[in-house]
Amino acid sequence: MLAHLFPGDAEVLTALGHASGNTRVRAGIHFSSHVAAGREIADEVDRRAIALARADGSGF
């Protein structure tokens, strides 16, 4: 979502998100499969939220 809102910073924001997930794996908090699944869920939530925002007439 942030990468969509701030396209000029998309590369950095995406890298930070990946680094955060990787850190949680290295710390033993999550398995890499959990982080990958979380990324997939987040991507789908982002797509749906953006689609709804575009369709609701708010000018998003």
mmCIF file of C-alpha atoms in Angstrom, residues 7-57:
data_model
loop_
_atom_site.group_PDB
_atom_site.id
_atom_site.type_symbol
_atom_site.label_atom_id
_atom_site.label_comp_id
_atom_site.label_asym_id
_atom_site.label_seq_id
_atom_site.Cartn_x
_atom_site.Cartn_y
_atom_site.Cartn_z
ATOM 1 C CA PRO A 7 5.744 5.422 -5.912
ATOM 2 C CA GLY A 8 9.003 7.348 -5.768
ATOM 3 C CA ASP A 9 9.914 5.411 -2.633
ATOM 4 C CA ALA A 10 8.456 2.063 -3.740
ATOM 5 C CA GLU A 11 11.807 0.315 -4.105
ATOM 6 C CA VAL A 12 13.012 1.357 -0.642
ATOM 7 C CA LEU A 13 9.670 0.584 1.011
ATOM 8 C CA THR A 14 9.541 -2.866 -0.568
ATOM 9 C CA ALA A 15 13.114 -3.589 0.508
ATOM 10 C CA LEU A 16 12.318 -2.526 4.077
ATOM 11 C CA GLY A 17 9.293 -4.810 4.143
ATOM 12 C CA HIS A 18 11.349 -7.759 2.934
ATOM 13 C CA ALA A 19 14.131 -6.998 5.415
ATOM 14 C CA SER A 20 11.604 -6.888 8.241
ATOM 15 C CA GLY A 21 10.217 -10.300 7.317
ATOM 16 C CA ASN A 22 13.689 -11.783 6.918
ATOM 17 C CA THR A 23 14.699 -10.458 10.329
ATOM 18 C CA ARG A 24 11.721 -12.218 11.922
ATOM 19 C CA VAL A 25 12.838 -15.500 10.339
ATOM 20 C CA ARG A 26 16.433 -15.059 11.536
ATOM 21 C CA ALA A 27 15.186 -14.234 15.033
ATOM 22 C CA GLY A 28 13.214 -17.476 15.095
ATOM 23 C CA ILE A 29 9.869 -15.702 15.428
ATOM 24 C CA HIS A 30 8.456 -17.034 12.130
ATOM 25 C CA PHE A 31 9.225 -19.624 9.498
ATOM 26 C CA SER A 32 10.059 -18.351 6.024
ATOM 27 C CA SER A 33 6.845 -19.950 4.727
ATOM 28 C CA HIS A 34 4.863 -17.812 7.170
ATOM 29 C CA VAL A 35 6.558 -14.641 5.959
ATOM 30 C CA ALA A 36 5.927 -15.607 2.327
ATOM 31 C CA ALA A 37 2.257 -16.307 3.073
ATOM 32 C CA GLY A 38 1.967 -12.985 4.897
ATOM 33 C CA ARG A 39 3.396 -11.175 1.880
ATOM 34 C CA GLU A 40 0.874 -12.876 -0.404
ATOM 35 C CA ILE A 41 -2.005 -11.935 1.891
ATOM 36 C CA ALA A 42 -0.758 -8.349 2.185
ATOM 37 C CA ASP A 43 -0.440 -8.051 -1.602
ATOM 38 C CA GLU A 44 -4.035 -9.235 -2.057
ATOM 39 C CA VAL A 45 -5.339 -6.886 0.658
ATOM 40 C CA ASP A 46 -3.484 -4.017 -1.033
ATOM 41 C CA ARG A 47 -4.974 -4.868 -4.434
ATOM 42 C CA ARG A 48 -8.491 -5.031 -3.025
ATOM 43 C CA ALA A 49 -8.149 -1.854 -0.950
ATOM 44 C CA ILE A 50 -6.808 0.089 -3.930
ATOM 45 C CA ALA A 51 -9.585 -1.238 -6.178
ATOM 46 C CA LEU A 52 -12.239 -0.252 -3.630
ATOM 47 C CA ALA A 53 -10.709 3.185 -3.148
ATOM 48 C CA ARG A 54 -10.674 3.778 -6.898
ATOM 49 C CA ALA A 55 -14.298 2.655 -7.241
ATOM 50 C CA ASP A 56 -15.796 4.612 -4.342
ATOM 51 C CA GLY A 57 -15.580 8.007 -6.014
#
